[in-house]
XYZ file of C-alpha atoms in Angstrom:
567
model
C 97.269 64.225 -60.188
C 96.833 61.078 -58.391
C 94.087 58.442 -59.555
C 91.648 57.619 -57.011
C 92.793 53.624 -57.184
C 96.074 54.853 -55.996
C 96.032 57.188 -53.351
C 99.044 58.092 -51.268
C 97.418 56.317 -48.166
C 96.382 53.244 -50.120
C 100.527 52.096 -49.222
C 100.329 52.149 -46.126
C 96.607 50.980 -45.700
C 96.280 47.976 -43.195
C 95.833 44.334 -44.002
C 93.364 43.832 -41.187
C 91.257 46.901 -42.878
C 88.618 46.136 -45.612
C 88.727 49.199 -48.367
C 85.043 49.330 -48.541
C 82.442 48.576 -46.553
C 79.063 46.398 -47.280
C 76.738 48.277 -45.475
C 73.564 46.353 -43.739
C 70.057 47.230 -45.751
C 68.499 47.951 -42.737
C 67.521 51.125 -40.304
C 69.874 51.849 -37.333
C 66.674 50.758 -34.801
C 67.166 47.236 -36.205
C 71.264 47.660 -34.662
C 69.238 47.408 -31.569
C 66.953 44.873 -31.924
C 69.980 42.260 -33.120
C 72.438 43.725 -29.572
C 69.403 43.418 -27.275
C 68.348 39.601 -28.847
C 71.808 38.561 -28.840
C 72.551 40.409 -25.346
C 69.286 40.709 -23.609
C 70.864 40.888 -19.955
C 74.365 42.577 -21.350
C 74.762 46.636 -19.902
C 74.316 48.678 -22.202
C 74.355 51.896 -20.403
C 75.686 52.594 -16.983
C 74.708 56.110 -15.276
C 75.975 56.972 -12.034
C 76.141 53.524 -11.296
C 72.699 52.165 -12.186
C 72.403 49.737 -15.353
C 70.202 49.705 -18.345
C 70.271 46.577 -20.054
C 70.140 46.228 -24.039
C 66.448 44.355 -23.614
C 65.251 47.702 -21.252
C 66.775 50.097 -23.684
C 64.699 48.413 -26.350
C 61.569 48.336 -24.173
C 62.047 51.573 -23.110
C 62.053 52.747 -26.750
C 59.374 50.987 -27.998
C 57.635 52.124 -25.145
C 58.278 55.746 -25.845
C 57.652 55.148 -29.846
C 54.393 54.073 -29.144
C 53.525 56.758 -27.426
C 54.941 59.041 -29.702
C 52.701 57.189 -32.495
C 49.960 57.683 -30.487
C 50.223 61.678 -30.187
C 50.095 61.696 -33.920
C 54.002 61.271 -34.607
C 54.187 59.884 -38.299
C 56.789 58.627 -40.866
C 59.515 61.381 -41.062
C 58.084 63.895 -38.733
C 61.000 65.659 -36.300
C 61.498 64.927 -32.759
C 63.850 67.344 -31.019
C 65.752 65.779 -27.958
C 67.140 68.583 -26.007
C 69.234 66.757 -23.211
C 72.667 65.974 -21.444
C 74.170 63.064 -21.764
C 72.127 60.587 -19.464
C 70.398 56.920 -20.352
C 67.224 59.008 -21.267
C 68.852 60.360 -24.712
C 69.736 57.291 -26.302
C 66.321 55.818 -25.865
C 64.780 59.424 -26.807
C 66.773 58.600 -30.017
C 65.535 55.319 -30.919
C 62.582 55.597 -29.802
C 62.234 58.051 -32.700
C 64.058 56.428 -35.043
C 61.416 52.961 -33.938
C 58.542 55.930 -34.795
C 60.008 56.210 -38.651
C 60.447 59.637 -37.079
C 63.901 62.332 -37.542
C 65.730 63.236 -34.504
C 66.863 66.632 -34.183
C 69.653 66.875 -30.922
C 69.712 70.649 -29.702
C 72.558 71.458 -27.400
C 71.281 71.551 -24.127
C 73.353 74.919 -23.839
C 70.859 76.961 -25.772
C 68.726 79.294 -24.086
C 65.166 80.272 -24.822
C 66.490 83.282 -27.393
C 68.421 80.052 -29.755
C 65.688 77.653 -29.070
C 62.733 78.549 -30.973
C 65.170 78.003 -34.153
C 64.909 74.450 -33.931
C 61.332 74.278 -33.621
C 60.605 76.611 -36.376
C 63.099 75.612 -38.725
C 62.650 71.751 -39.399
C 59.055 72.146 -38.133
C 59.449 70.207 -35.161
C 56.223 68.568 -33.610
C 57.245 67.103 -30.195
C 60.272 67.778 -27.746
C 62.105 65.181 -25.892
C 64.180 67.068 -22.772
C 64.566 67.190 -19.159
C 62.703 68.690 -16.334
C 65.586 71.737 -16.180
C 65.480 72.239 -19.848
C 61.564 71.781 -19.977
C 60.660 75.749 -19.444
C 63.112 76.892 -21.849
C 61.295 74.646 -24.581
C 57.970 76.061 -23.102
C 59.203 80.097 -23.545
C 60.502 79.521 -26.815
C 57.521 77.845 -27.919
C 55.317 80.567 -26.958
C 57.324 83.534 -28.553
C 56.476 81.331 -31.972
C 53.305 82.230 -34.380
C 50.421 79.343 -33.304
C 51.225 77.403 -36.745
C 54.774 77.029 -36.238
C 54.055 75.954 -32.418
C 55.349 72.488 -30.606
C 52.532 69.682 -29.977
C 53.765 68.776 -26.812
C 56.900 68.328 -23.818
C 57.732 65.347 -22.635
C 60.478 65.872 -19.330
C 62.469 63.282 -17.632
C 64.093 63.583 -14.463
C 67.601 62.641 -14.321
C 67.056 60.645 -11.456
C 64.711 58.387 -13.750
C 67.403 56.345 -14.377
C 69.661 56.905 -11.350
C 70.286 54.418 -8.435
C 68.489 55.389 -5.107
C 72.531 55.349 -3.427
C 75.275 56.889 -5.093
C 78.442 54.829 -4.260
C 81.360 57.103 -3.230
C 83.165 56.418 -6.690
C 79.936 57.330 -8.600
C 79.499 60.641 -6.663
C 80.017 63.923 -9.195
C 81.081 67.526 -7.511
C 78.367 68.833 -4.902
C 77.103 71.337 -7.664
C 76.300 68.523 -10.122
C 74.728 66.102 -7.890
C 72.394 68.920 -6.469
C 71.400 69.314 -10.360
C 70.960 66.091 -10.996
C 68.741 65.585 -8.216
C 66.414 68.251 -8.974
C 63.211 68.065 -9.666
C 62.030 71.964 -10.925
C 58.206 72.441 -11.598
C 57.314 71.823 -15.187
C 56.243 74.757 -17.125
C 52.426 75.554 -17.046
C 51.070 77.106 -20.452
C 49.214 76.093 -23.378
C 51.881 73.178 -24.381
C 50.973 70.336 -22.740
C 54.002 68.736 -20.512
C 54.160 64.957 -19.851
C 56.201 63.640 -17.554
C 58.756 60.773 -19.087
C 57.640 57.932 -16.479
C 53.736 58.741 -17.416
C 54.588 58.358 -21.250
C 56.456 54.981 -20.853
C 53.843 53.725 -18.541
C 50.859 54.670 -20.776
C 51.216 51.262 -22.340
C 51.148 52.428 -25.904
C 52.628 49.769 -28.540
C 54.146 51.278 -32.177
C 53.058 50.175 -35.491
C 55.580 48.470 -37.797
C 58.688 49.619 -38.513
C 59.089 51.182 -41.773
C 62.279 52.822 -42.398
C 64.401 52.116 -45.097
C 67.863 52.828 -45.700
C 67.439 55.935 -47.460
C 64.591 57.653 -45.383
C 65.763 60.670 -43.206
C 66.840 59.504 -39.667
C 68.654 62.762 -38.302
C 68.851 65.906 -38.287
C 71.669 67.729 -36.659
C 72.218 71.989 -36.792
C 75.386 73.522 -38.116
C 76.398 77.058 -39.165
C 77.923 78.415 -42.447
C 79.486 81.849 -42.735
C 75.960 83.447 -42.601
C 72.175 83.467 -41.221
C 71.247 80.660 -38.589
C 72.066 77.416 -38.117
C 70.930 75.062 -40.795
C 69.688 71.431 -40.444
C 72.039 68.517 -42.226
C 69.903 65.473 -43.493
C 71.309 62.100 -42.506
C 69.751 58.955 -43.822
C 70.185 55.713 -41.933
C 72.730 54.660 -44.580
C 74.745 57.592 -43.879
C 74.829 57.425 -40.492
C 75.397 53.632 -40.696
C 78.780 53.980 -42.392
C 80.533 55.508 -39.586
C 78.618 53.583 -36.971
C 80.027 50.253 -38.749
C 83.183 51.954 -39.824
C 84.217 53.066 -36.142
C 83.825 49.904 -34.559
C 86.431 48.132 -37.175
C 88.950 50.982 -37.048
C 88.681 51.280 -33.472
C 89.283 47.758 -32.572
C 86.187 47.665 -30.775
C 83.801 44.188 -29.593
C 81.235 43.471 -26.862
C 83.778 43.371 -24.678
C 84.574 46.870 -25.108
C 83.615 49.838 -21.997
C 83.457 53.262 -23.438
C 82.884 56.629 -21.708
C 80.269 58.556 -23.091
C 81.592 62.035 -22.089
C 81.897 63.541 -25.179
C 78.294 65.208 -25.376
C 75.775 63.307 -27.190
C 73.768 65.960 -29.251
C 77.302 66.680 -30.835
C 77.833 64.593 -34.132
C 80.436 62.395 -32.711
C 79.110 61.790 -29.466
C 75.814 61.068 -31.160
C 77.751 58.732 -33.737
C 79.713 57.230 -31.221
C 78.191 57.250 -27.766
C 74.199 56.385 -28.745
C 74.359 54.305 -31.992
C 77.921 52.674 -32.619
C 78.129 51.760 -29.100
C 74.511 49.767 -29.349
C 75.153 48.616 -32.891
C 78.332 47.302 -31.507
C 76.887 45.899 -28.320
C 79.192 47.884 -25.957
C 79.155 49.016 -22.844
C 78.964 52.686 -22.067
C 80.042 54.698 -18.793
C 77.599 57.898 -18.830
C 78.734 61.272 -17.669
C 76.121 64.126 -17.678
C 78.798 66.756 -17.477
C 82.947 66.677 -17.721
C 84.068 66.490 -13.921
C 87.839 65.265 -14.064
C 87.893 63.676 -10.706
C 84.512 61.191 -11.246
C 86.041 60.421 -15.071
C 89.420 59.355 -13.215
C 87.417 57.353 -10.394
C 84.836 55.979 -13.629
C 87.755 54.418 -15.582
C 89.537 52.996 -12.519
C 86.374 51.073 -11.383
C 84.760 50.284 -14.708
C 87.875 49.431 -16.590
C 86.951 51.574 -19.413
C 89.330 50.186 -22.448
C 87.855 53.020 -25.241
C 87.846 56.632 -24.674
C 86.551 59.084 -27.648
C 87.146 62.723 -26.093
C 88.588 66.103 -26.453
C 92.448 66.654 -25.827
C 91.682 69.460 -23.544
C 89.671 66.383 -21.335
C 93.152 64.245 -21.101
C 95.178 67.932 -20.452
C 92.538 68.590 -17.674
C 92.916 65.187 -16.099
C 96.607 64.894 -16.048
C 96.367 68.636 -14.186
C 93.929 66.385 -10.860
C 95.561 66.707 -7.921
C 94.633 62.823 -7.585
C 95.975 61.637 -10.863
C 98.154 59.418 -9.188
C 95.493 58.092 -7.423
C 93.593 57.158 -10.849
C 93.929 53.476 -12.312
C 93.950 53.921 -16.305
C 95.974 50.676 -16.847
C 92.219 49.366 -18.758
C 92.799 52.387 -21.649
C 93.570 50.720 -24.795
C 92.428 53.271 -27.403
C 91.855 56.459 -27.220
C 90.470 58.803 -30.120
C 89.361 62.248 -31.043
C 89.407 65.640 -32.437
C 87.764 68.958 -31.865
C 91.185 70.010 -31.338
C 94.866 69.573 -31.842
C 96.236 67.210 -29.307
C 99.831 69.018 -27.598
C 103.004 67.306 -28.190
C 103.855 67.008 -25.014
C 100.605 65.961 -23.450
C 100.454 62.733 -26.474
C 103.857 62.005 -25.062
C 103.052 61.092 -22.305
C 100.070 59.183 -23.103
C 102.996 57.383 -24.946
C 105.449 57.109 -21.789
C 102.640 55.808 -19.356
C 100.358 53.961 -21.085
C 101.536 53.219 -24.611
C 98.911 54.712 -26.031
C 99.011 57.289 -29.235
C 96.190 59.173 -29.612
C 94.252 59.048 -33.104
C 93.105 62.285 -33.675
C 90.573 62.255 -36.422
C 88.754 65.035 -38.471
C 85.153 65.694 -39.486
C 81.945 67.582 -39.659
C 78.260 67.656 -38.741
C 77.790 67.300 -42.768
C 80.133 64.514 -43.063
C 78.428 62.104 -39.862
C 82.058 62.796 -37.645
C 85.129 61.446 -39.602
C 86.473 61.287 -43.101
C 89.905 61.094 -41.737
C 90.861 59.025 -38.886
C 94.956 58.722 -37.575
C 95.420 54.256 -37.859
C 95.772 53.266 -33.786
C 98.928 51.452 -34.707
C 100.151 54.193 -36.870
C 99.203 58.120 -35.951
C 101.361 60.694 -36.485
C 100.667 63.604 -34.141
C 98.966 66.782 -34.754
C 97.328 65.034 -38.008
C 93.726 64.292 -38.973
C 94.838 60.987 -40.197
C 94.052 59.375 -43.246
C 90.647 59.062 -45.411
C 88.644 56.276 -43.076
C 87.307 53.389 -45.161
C 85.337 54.044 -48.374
C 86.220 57.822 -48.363
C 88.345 60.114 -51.117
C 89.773 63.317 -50.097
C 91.751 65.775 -51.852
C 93.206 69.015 -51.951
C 92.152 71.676 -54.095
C 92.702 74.979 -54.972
C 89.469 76.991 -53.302
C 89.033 79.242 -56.466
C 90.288 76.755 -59.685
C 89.078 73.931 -58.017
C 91.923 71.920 -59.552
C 93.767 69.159 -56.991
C 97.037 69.954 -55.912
C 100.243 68.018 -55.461
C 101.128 66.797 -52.285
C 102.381 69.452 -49.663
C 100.725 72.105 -51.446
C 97.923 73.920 -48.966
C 94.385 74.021 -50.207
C 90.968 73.278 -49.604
C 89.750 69.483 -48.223
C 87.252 67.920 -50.016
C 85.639 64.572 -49.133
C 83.858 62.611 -50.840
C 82.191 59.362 -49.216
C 79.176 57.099 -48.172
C 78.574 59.503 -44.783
C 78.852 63.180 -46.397
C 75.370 64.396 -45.694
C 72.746 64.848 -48.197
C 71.684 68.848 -48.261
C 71.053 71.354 -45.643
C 67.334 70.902 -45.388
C 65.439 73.924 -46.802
C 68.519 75.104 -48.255
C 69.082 73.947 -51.821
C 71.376 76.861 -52.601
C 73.633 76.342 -49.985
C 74.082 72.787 -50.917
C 74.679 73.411 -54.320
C 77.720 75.597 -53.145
C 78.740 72.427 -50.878
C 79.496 70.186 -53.396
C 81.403 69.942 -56.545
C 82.233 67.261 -59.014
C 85.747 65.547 -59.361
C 86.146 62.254 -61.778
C 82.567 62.112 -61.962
C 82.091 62.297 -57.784
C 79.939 64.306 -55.895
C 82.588 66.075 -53.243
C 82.077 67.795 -50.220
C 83.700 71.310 -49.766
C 84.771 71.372 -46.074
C 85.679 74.916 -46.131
C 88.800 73.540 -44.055
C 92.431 74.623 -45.467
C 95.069 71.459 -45.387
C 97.963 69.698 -46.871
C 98.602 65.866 -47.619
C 101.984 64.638 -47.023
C 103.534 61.967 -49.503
C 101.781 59.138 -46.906
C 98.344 60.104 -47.242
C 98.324 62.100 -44.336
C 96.190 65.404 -43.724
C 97.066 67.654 -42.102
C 94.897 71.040 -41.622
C 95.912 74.804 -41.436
C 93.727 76.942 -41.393
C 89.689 77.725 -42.164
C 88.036 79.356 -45.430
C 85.239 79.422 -43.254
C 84.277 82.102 -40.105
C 84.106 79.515 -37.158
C 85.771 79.469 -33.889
C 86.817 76.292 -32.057
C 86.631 76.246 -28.735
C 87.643 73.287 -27.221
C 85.775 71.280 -29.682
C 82.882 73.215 -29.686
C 82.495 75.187 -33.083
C 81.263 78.770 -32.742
C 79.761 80.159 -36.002
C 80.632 84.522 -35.777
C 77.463 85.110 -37.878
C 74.828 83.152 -35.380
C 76.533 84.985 -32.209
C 76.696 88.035 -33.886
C 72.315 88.238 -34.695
C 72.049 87.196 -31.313
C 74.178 89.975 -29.999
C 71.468 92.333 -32.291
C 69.089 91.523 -29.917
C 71.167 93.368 -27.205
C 69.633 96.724 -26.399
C 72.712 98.876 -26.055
C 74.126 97.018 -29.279
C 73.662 99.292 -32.609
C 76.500 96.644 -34.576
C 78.510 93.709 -33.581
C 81.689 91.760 -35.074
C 82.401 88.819 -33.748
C 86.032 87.557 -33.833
C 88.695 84.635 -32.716
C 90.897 85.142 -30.113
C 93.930 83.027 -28.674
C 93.124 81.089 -25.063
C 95.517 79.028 -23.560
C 92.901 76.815 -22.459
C 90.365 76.604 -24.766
C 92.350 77.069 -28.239
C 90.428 79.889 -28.600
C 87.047 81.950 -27.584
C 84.788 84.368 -29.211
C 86.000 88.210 -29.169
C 82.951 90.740 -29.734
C 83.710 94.122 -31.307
C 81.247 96.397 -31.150
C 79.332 99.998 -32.282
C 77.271 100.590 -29.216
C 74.109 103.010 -29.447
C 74.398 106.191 -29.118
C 72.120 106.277 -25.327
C 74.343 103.716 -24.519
C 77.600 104.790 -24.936
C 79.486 105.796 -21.540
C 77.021 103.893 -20.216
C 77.787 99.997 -21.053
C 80.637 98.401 -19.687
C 82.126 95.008 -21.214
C 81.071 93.295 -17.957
C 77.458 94.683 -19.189
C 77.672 92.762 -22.372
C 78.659 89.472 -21.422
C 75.984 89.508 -18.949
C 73.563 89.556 -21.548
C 75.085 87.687 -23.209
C 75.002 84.453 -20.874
C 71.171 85.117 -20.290
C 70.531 85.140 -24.266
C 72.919 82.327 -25.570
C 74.769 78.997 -24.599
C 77.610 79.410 -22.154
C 80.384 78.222 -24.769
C 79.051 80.871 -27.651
C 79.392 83.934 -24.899
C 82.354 86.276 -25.667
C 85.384 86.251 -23.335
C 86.212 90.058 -24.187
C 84.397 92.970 -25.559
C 86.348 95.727 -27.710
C 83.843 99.084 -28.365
C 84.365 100.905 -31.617
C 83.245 103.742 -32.871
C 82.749 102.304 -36.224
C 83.351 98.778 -37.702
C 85.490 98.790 -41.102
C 82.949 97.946 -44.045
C 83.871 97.287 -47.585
C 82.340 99.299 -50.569
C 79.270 97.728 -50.439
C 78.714 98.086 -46.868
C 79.562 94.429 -45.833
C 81.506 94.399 -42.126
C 85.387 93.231 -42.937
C 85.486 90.790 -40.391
C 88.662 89.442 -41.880
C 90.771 92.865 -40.933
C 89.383 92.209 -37.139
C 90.494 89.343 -37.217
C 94.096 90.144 -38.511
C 94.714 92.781 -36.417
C 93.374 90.396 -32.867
C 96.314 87.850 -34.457
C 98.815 90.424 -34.971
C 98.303 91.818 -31.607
């Protein structure tokens, strides 16, 4: 096989690119505390308009930390924030990272029913979250055994941090403004709820900052094959590889405006939208929620040059009825992945704007990419090459031996941003990682080739997990949730094709015996959007009599899923 010194890619690799990185010895708060002393008056954040400059974000924060500290927050305890994109959840983030604290990002998608997980699991003490989100927090909490229970809620109102006059080219669809000017009742109940301005105005000042490199900074959920979601441990230096690594790939400076659409509890959102963009001293365009015609009217008046997104966000924009309307001359790179980009769409990114789009490839265990397509040289439907300081291969899944090029195996990644263990999980990252040439890899679980460039290209999954438009759905979390369901007795949960989304979540299922005759599909889905996030709720119901099982009783999902393909 191939030596590591000289990979495929290594031929092609750029002049202007460094092979390695030397990554700064400090904590990602300290990214801040150089961008807001060398740009003090520079906006860092714009939301609907209003500005947050880099020396507010970093008052904010240390504001926030403070008063974290002072409601017994300690070195390496977890802070959930549980938020949409908005100015509030980057300084919810540092200001827990300022605390020596871990943030854990829920999606703001979960309901009460997928909450409690993250409170139980990593043992978190205090929530971070908005006023909408704030009684969700406060049922889950309360379904939990007193030991395992939150400290406290502290909610923010969106329009914290929104300008008293929306300007006509800042104005979101009727539906979102009226949410974003909400102001629900916070729950009442034996958690105690703060409100966001009280906590920042409490005058509270942190102690030193502590953190070092290799000290636990985040904590982000993903799903294997079975069980619930488990945590993935990032360290500052993990996290800072990317967050350094993104801005040289990218092309990115001070200068650059970026707009933070892609959501920011997601690993590249969070990567990319909270902590490259202040380590890089960028400007950011926030959107709460994807709403084609304000992103068309956002670019046009803030000249946004840097876009990281979903394809199905550029096929959904091209489809406005006031495209032409829309100035994107500004758009000078634009990135992503979640999902393969169309042919015909990356086209005409080509034909208007010269742009190709860089898809890249990674995971919530690998801090976003391992494999990023070069700006000035991407080859379509690709995940690119291994980003700086990264080895990949292909291997056979069962000999574990790397394959020539072309062949179609398993990706494995090796790198200074794989993750270091699932937390509480020491089996399941033992069956994450292997050794190659004396290198801890990481075993994706992703099928792929590697043309005679470098290039990967993926195929298909080893894994159960259904993308939908970016969004990964793990079969095994849906399907205990769907256990819950009184008229359920069993439930396989399966991918099938959508022309939109790439695909959605297909439920088969055994229904019980009082239910039967009685339980429509519509029934099912019903439940199924009061009980779980919107993007995880099946798009079609099939009812069987029985689900096929193997000898020792275990559901084949895999037949399902053949026989939804073949159909």
């Amino acid at each position: 096989m191939t030596a590591p010194s000289t990979r495929p890619h290594h031929a092609i690799w750029p002049k202007r690119l460094p092979r390695q990185l030397v990554l700064p010895e400090t904590s990602l708060w300290f990214n801040l505390e150089v961008s807001a002393r060398r740009y003090p008056h520079k906006t860092a954040y714009l939301f609907l308009g209003r500005a947050l400059s880099f020396a507010d974000l970093q008052a904010e924060a240390e504001a926030l930390a403070g008063w974290l500290q002072a409601h017994g927050i300690s070195k390496g305890d977890r802070v959930a924030v549980f938020m949409q994109n908005c100015p509030q959840f980057v300084i919810a983030v540092h200001a827990v990272l300022r605390a020596d604290a871990v943030v854990v990002p829920v999606n703001p998608m979960n309901k009460a029913d997928e909450f409690g997980h993250y409170i139980s699991d990593p043992g978190t003490r205090i929530v971070l979250t908005t006023a909408d989100l704030a009684g969700i927090v406060a049922e889950a909490n309360a379904a939990l055994p007193a030991a395992q229970q939150l400290q406290h809620i502290v909610a923010t109102r969106f329009t914290d941090r929104m300008p008293a006059e929306l300007h006509p080219d800042e104005q979101p669809q009727p539906a979102i403004l009226q949410w974003l000017l909400a102001d629900p009742p916070l729950p009442a109940g034996a958690t105690p709820v703060t409100r966001w301005a009280d906590a920042l105005a409490a005058g509270h000042r942190p102690g030193p900052h502590t953190a070092l490199p290799d000290d636990l900074a985040l904590l982000p959920y993903t799903s294997g094959t079975t069980g619930l979601p488990k945590g993935c441990m990032h360290t500052h230096r993990t996290l800072m590889h990317n967050v350094m690594c993104g801005g040289i790939w990218g092309f990115s400076t001070p200068e650059t405006v970026g707009l933070g659409v892609v959501p920011m509890f997601h690993i590249t959102g969070f990567v990319y939208g909270c902590l490259a963009s202040v380590a890089g001293a960028n400007t950011t365009v926030i959107l709460p929620r994807w709403d084609r015609e304000l992103v068309g009217r956002l670019i046009s008046r803030h000249r946004v040059t840097h876009w990281t997104c979903i394809p199905t966000m550029i096929i959904d924009l091209f489809g406005s009825p006031n495209y032409a309307s829309f100035d994107l001359s500004s758009l000078k790179y634009l990135s992503g992945g979640g999902a393969a980009m169309p042919q015909a769409v990356a086209e005409r990114l080509q034909r208007e704007f010269n742009i190709t789009f860089a898809e890249g490839y990674g995971l919530t265990e690998t801090a976003a990419p391992t494999h990023a397509n070069l700006p000035e040289r991407a080859k379509l439907q690709c995940l690119g090459i291994p980003v700086i300081g990264t080895d990949s291969r292909i291997i056979d899944p069962d000999t574990l031996k790397e394959l020539p090029v072309g062949e179609t195996g398993e990706i494995v990644s090796h790198g200074p941003q794989v993750f270091k263990g699932y937390w509480g999980h020491p089996e399941a990252t033992r069956a994450a990682f292997i050794e190659i040439d004396g290198k801890r890899f990481f075993r994706t679980g992703d099928l792929g080739r590697m043309d005679e460039e470098g290039y990967f290209f993926i195929t298909d999954r080893l894994k159960r997990m259904i993308n939908a438009s970016g969004y990964k759905i793990w079969p095994s979390e849906v399907e205990l949730l769907l256990f819950k369901c009184p008229a359920v007795q069993e439930a396989c949960v399966i991918a099938t094709r959508d022309a939109y989304r790439g695909e959605s979540a297909k439920a088969v299922i055994v229904l019980r015996d009082e239910a039967r005759g009685k339980t429509s599909a519509e029934d099912i889905i019903a439940w199924a959007r009061e009980h779980m996030a919107a993007y995880k709720v099946p798009r079609s119901v099939e009812f069987v009599d029985a689900l096929p099982k193997s000898g020792s009783g275990k559901v084949m999902w895999r037949l399902l899923q053949e026989k939804e393909q073949a159909g």
